[in-house]
PDB file of C-alpha atoms in Angstrom:
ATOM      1  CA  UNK Z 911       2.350 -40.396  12.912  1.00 70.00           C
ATOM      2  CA  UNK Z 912       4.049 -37.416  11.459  1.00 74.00           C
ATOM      3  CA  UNK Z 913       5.883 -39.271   8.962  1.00 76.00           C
ATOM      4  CA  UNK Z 914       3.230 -40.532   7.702  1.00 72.00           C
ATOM      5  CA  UNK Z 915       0.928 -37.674   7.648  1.00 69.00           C
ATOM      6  CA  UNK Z 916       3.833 -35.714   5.845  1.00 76.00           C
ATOM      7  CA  UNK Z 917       4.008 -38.482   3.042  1.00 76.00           C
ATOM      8  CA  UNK Z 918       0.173 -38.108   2.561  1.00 68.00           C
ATOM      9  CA  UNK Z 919       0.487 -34.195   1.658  1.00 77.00           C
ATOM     10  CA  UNK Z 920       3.604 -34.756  -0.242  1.00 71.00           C
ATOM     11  CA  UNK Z 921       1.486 -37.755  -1.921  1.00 71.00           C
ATOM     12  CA  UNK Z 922      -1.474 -35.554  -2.430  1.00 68.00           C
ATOM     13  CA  UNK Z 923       0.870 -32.347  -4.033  1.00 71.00           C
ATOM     14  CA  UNK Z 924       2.511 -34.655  -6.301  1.00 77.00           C
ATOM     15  CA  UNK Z 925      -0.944 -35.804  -7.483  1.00 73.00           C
ATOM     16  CA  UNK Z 926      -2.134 -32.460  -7.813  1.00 69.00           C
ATOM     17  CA  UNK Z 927       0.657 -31.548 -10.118  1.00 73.00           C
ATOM     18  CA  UNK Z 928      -0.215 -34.679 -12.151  1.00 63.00           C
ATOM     19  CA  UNK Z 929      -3.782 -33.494 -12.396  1.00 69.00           C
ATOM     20  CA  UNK Z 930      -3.429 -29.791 -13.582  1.00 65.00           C
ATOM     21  CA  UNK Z 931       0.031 -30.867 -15.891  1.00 63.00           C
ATOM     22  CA  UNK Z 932      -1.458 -33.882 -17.538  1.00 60.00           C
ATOM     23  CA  UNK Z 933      -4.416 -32.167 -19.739  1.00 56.00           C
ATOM     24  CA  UNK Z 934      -1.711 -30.534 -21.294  1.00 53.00           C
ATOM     25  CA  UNK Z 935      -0.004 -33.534 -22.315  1.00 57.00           C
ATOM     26  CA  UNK Z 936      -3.198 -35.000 -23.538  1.00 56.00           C
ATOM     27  CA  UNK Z 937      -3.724 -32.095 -26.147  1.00 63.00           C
ATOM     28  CA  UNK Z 938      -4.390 -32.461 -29.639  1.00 71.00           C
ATOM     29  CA  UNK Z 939      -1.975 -31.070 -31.920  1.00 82.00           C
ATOM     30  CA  UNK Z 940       0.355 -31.808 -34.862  1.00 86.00           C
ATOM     31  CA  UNK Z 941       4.146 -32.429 -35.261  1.00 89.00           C
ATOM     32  CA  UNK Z 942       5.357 -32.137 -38.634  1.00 91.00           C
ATOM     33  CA  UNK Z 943       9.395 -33.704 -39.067  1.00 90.00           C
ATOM     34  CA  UNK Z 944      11.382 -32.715 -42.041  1.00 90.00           C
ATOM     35  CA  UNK Z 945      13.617 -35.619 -42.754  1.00 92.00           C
ATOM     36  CA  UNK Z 946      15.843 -36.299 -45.545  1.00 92.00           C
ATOM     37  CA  UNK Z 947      16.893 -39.307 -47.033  1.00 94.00           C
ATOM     38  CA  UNK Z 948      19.843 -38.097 -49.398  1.00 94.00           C
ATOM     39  CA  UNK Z 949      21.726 -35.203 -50.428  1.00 94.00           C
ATOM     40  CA  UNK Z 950      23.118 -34.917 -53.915  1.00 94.00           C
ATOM     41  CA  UNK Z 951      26.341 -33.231 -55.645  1.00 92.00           C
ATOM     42  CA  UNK Z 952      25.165 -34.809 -59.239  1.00 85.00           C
ATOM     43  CA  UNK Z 953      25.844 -30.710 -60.466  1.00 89.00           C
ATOM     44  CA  UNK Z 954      28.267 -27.935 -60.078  1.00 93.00           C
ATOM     45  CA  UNK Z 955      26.261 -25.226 -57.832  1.00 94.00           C
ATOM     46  CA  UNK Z 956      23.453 -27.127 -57.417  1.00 95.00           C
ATOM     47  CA  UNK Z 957      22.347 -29.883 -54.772  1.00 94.00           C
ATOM     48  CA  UNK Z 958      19.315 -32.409 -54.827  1.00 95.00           C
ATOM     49  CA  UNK Z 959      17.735 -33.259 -51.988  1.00 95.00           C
ATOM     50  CA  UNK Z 960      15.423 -35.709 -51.762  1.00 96.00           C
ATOM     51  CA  UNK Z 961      13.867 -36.000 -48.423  1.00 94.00           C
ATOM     52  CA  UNK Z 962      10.022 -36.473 -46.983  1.00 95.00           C
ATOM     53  CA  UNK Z 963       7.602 -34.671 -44.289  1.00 95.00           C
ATOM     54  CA  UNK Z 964       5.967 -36.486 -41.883  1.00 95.00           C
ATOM     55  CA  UNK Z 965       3.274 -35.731 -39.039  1.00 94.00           C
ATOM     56  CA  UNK Z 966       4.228 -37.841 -36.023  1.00 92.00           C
ATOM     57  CA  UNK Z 967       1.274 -35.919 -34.273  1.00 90.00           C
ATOM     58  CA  UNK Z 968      -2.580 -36.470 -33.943  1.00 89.00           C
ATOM     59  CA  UNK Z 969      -3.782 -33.836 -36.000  1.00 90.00           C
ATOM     60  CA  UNK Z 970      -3.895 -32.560 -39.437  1.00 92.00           C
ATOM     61  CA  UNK Z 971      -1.785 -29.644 -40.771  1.00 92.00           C
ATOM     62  CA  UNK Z 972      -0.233 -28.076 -43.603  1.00 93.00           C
ATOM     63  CA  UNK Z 973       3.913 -27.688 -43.413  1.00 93.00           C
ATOM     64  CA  UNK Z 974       4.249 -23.931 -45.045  1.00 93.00           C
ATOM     65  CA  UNK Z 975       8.212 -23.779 -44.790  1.00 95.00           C
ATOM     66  CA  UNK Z 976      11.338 -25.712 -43.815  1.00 94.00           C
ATOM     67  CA  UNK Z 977      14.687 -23.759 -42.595  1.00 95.00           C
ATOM     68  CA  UNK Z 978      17.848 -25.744 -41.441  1.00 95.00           C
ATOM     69  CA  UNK Z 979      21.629 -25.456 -42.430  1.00 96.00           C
ATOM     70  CA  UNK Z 980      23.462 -28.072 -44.258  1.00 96.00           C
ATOM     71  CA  UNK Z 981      27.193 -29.468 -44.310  1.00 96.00           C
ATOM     72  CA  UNK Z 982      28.760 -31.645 -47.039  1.00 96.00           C
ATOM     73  CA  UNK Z 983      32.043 -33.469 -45.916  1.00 96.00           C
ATOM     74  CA  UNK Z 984      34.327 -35.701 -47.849  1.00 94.00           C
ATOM     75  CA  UNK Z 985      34.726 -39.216 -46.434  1.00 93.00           C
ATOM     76  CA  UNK Z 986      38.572 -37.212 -44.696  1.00 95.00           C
ATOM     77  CA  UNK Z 987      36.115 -35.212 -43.317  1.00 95.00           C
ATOM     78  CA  UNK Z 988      37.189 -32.008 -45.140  1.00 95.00           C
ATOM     79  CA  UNK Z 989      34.160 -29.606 -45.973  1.00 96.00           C
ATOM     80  CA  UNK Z 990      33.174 -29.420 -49.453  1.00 94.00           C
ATOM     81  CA  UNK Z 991      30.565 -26.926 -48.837  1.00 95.00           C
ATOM     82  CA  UNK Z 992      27.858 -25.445 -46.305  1.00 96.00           C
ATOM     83  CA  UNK Z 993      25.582 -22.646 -45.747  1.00 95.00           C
ATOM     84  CA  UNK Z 994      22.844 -21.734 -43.141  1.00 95.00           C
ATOM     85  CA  UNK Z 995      19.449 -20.459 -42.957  1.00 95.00           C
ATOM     86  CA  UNK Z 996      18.310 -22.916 -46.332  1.00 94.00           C
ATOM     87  CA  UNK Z 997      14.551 -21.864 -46.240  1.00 94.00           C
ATOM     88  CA  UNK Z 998      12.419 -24.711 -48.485  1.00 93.00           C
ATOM     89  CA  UNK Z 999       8.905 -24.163 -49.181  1.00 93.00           C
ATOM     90  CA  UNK Z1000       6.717 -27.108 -50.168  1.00 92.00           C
ATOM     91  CA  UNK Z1001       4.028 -27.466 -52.120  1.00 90.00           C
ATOM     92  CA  UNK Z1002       0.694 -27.211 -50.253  1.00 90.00           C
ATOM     93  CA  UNK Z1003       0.102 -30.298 -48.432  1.00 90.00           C
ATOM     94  CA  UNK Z1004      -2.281 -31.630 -46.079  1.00 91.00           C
ATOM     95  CA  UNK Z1005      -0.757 -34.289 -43.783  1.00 92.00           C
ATOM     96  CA  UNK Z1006      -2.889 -35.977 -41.256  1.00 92.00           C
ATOM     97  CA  UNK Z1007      -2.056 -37.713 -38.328  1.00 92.00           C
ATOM     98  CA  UNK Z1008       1.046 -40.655 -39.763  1.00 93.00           C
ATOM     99  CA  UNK Z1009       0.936 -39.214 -43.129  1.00 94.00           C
ATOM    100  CA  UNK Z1010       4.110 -38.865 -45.113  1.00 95.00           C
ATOM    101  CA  UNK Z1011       4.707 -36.565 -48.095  1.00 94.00           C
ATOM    102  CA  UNK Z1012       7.864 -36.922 -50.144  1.00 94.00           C
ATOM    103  CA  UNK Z1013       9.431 -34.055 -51.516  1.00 92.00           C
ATOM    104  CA  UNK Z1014      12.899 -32.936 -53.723  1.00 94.00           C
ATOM    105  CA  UNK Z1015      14.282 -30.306 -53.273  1.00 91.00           C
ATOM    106  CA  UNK Z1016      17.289 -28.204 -54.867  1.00 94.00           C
ATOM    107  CA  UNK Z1017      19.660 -25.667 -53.752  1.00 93.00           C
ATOM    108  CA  UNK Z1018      21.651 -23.230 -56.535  1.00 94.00           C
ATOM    109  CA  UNK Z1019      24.331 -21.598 -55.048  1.00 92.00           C
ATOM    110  CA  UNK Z1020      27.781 -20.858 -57.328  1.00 93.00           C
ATOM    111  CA  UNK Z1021      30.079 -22.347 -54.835  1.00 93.00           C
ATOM    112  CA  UNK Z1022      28.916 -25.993 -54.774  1.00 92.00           C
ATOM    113  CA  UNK Z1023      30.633 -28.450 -55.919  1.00 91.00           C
ATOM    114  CA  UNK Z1024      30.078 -31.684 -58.540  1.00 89.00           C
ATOM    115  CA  UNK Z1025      31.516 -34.395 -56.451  1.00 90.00           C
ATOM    116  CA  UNK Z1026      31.439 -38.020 -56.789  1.00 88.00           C
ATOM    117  CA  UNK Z1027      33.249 -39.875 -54.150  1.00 92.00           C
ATOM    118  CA  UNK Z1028      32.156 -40.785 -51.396  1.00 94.00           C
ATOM    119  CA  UNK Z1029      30.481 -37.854 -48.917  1.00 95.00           C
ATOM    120  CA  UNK Z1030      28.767 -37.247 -45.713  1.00 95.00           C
ATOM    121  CA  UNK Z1031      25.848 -34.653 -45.268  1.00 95.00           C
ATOM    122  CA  UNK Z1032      24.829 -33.190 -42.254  1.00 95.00           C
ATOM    123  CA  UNK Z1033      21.355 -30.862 -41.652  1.00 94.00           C
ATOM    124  CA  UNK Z1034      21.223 -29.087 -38.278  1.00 93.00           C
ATOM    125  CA  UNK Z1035      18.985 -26.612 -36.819  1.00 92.00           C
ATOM    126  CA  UNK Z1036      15.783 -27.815 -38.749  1.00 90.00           C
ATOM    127  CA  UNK Z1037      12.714 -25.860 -37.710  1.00 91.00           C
ATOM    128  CA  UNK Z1038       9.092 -26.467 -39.901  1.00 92.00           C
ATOM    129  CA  UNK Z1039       6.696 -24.240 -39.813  1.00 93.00           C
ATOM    130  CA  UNK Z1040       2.729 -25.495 -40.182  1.00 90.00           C
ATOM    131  CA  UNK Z1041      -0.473 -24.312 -39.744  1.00 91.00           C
ATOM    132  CA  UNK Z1042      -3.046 -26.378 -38.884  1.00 85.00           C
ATOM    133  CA  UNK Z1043      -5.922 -27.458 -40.261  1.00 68.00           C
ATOM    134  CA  UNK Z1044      -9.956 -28.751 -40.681  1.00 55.00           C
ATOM    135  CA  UNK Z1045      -9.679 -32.671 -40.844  1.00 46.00           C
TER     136      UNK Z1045
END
Protein backbone atom coordinates (compact mmCIF):
# COMPACT_ATOMS: atom_id res chain seq x y z
CA UNK A 1 0.00 0.00 0.00
CA UNK A 2 2.89 2.31 0.46
CA UNK A 3 4.23 1.81 -2.86
CA UNK A 4 1.51 2.70 -4.28
CA UNK A 5 0.49 5.62 -2.30
CA UNK A 6 4.15 6.96 -2.89
CA UNK A 7 3.68 6.65 -6.79
CA UNK A 8 0.38 8.67 -6.46
CA UNK A 9 2.27 11.83 -4.84
CA UNK A 10 5.19 11.39 -7.06
CA UNK A 11 2.37 11.11 -9.93
CA UNK A 12 0.56 14.10 -8.62
CA UNK A 13 4.15 16.41 -8.23
CA UNK A 14 5.11 15.53 -11.62
CA UNK A 15 1.69 16.76 -12.81
CA UNK A 16 1.91 19.76 -10.89
CA UNK A 17 5.14 20.71 -12.49
CA UNK A 18 3.46 20.08 -15.88
CA UNK A 19 0.68 22.43 -14.91
CA UNK A 20 2.58 25.60 -13.63
CA UNK A 21 5.67 24.91 -16.53
CA UNK A 22 3.41 24.36 -19.47
CA UNK A 23 1.67 28.02 -19.78
CA UNK A 24 4.99 29.06 -20.35
CA UNK A 25 5.57 26.92 -23.19
CA UNK A 26 2.27 27.86 -24.64
CA UNK A 27 3.26 31.67 -24.86
CA UNK A 28 3.03 33.77 -27.74
CA UNK A 29 6.09 35.19 -28.99
CA UNK A 30 8.37 35.55 -32.04
CA UNK A 31 11.66 33.90 -33.20
CA UNK A 32 13.37 35.67 -35.82
CA UNK A 33 16.54 33.28 -37.62
CA UNK A 34 19.16 35.00 -39.60
CA UNK A 35 20.21 32.54 -42.21
CA UNK A 36 22.40 32.89 -45.09
CA UNK A 37 22.44 31.27 -48.21
CA UNK A 38 25.94 32.41 -49.70
CA UNK A 39 28.90 34.33 -48.99
CA UNK A 40 30.79 36.10 -51.73
CA UNK A 41 34.63 37.08 -52.47
CA UNK A 42 33.48 38.59 -56.10
CA UNK A 43 35.83 41.94 -54.66
CA UNK A 44 39.03 42.71 -52.98
CA UNK A 45 37.89 44.03 -49.32
CA UNK A 46 34.55 43.53 -49.79
CA UNK A 47 32.11 40.43 -49.25
CA UNK A 48 28.39 39.86 -50.45
CA UNK A 49 26.21 38.17 -48.54
CA UNK A 50 23.14 37.21 -49.56
CA UNK A 51 21.12 35.59 -46.92
CA UNK A 52 17.22 35.87 -45.59
CA UNK A 53 15.29 36.44 -42.08
CA UNK A 54 12.76 34.35 -41.09
CA UNK A 55 10.17 34.20 -38.06
CA UNK A 56 9.81 30.54 -37.09
CA UNK A 57 7.58 31.96 -34.18
CA UNK A 58 3.80 32.86 -33.77
CA UNK A 59 3.99 36.41 -33.64
CA UNK A 60 4.87 39.41 -35.55
CA UNK A 61 8.09 41.44 -35.09
CA UNK A 62 10.52 43.65 -36.56
CA UNK A 63 14.43 42.21 -36.69
CA UNK A 64 16.39 45.69 -35.74
CA UNK A 65 20.03 44.12 -35.94
CA UNK A 66 22.02 40.98 -36.74
CA UNK A 67 25.64 40.33 -35.02
CA UNK A 68 27.62 37.03 -35.71
CA UNK A 69 31.33 36.37 -36.79
CA UNK A 70 32.28 34.94 -40.04
CA UNK A 71 35.18 32.56 -41.40
CA UNK A 72 36.18 32.07 -45.06
CA UNK A 73 38.34 28.86 -45.69
CA UNK A 74 39.86 27.58 -48.85
CA UNK A 75 38.70 24.12 -49.92
CA UNK A 76 42.72 23.00 -47.83
CA UNK A 77 41.02 24.51 -45.22
CA UNK A 78 43.48 27.44 -44.84
CA UNK A 79 41.74 30.78 -43.66
CA UNK A 80 41.41 33.39 -46.15
CA UNK A 81 39.88 35.77 -43.83
CA UNK A 82 37.59 36.32 -40.61
CA UNK A 83 36.49 38.81 -38.18
CA UNK A 84 33.95 38.93 -35.24
CA UNK A 85 31.30 41.02 -33.90
CA UNK A 86 29.82 41.77 -37.89
CA UNK A 87 26.76 43.90 -36.71
CA UNK A 88 24.07 44.08 -39.93
CA UNK A 89 21.16 46.23 -39.71
CA UNK A 90 18.19 45.61 -42.00
CA UNK A 91 15.88 47.57 -43.41
CA UNK A 92 12.66 47.90 -41.37
CA UNK A 93 10.69 44.88 -41.74
CA UNK A 94 7.66 43.44 -40.40
CA UNK A 95 7.72 39.61 -40.40
CA UNK A 96 4.76 37.73 -39.18
CA UNK A 97 4.44 34.43 -38.04
CA UNK A 98 6.38 32.05 -41.34
CA UNK A 99 7.31 35.12 -43.09
CA UNK A 100 10.64 35.34 -44.83
CA UNK A 101 12.48 38.52 -45.85
CA UNK A 102 15.53 38.29 -48.07
CA UNK A 103 18.25 40.52 -47.61
CA UNK A 104 22.16 41.30 -49.10
CA UNK A 105 24.36 42.33 -47.32
CA UNK A 106 28.13 43.61 -47.67
CA UNK A 107 31.10 43.80 -45.56
CA UNK A 108 34.24 46.41 -46.51
CA UNK A 109 37.09 45.63 -44.69
CA UNK A 110 40.86 46.19 -46.46
CA UNK A 111 42.03 42.77 -45.70
CA UNK A 112 39.59 40.63 -47.72
CA UNK A 113 40.40 38.94 -50.32
CA UNK A 114 39.05 38.47 -54.27
CA UNK A 115 39.04 34.76 -54.46
CA UNK A 116 37.65 32.46 -56.91
CA UNK A 117 38.22 28.87 -56.19
CA UNK A 118 36.48 27.00 -54.45
CA UNK A 119 35.69 28.20 -50.51
CA UNK A 120 33.88 27.35 -47.42
CA UNK A 121 32.13 30.02 -45.13
CA UNK A 122 31.31 29.62 -41.75
CA UNK A 123 28.92 32.22 -39.42
CA UNK A 124 28.98 31.49 -35.68
CA UNK A 125 27.66 33.20 -32.75
CA UNK A 126 24.55 34.75 -34.60
CA UNK A 127 22.33 36.67 -32.21
CA UNK A 128 19.11 38.96 -33.85
CA UNK A 129 17.75 41.39 -32.12
CA UNK A 130 13.70 42.26 -32.68
CA UNK A 131 11.15 44.05 -31.22
CA UNK A 132 7.90 43.08 -31.47
CA UNK A 133 5.06 44.26 -32.85
CA UNK A 134 0.94 45.16 -33.45
CA UNK A 135 -0.26 42.41 -35.99
Amino acid sequence: MKKMVSRFWAFFAIMAICIAVMPQWAEAKPHIDFRFNHVYLNSPGEITIEGYYENTGDQQANPEWSKFDLAVYDEDGNLLWADTDIYYYPEPMALGPGDMQSFTFYVHNDSIPEYHAKYRWKKTKATTHWVRSAG
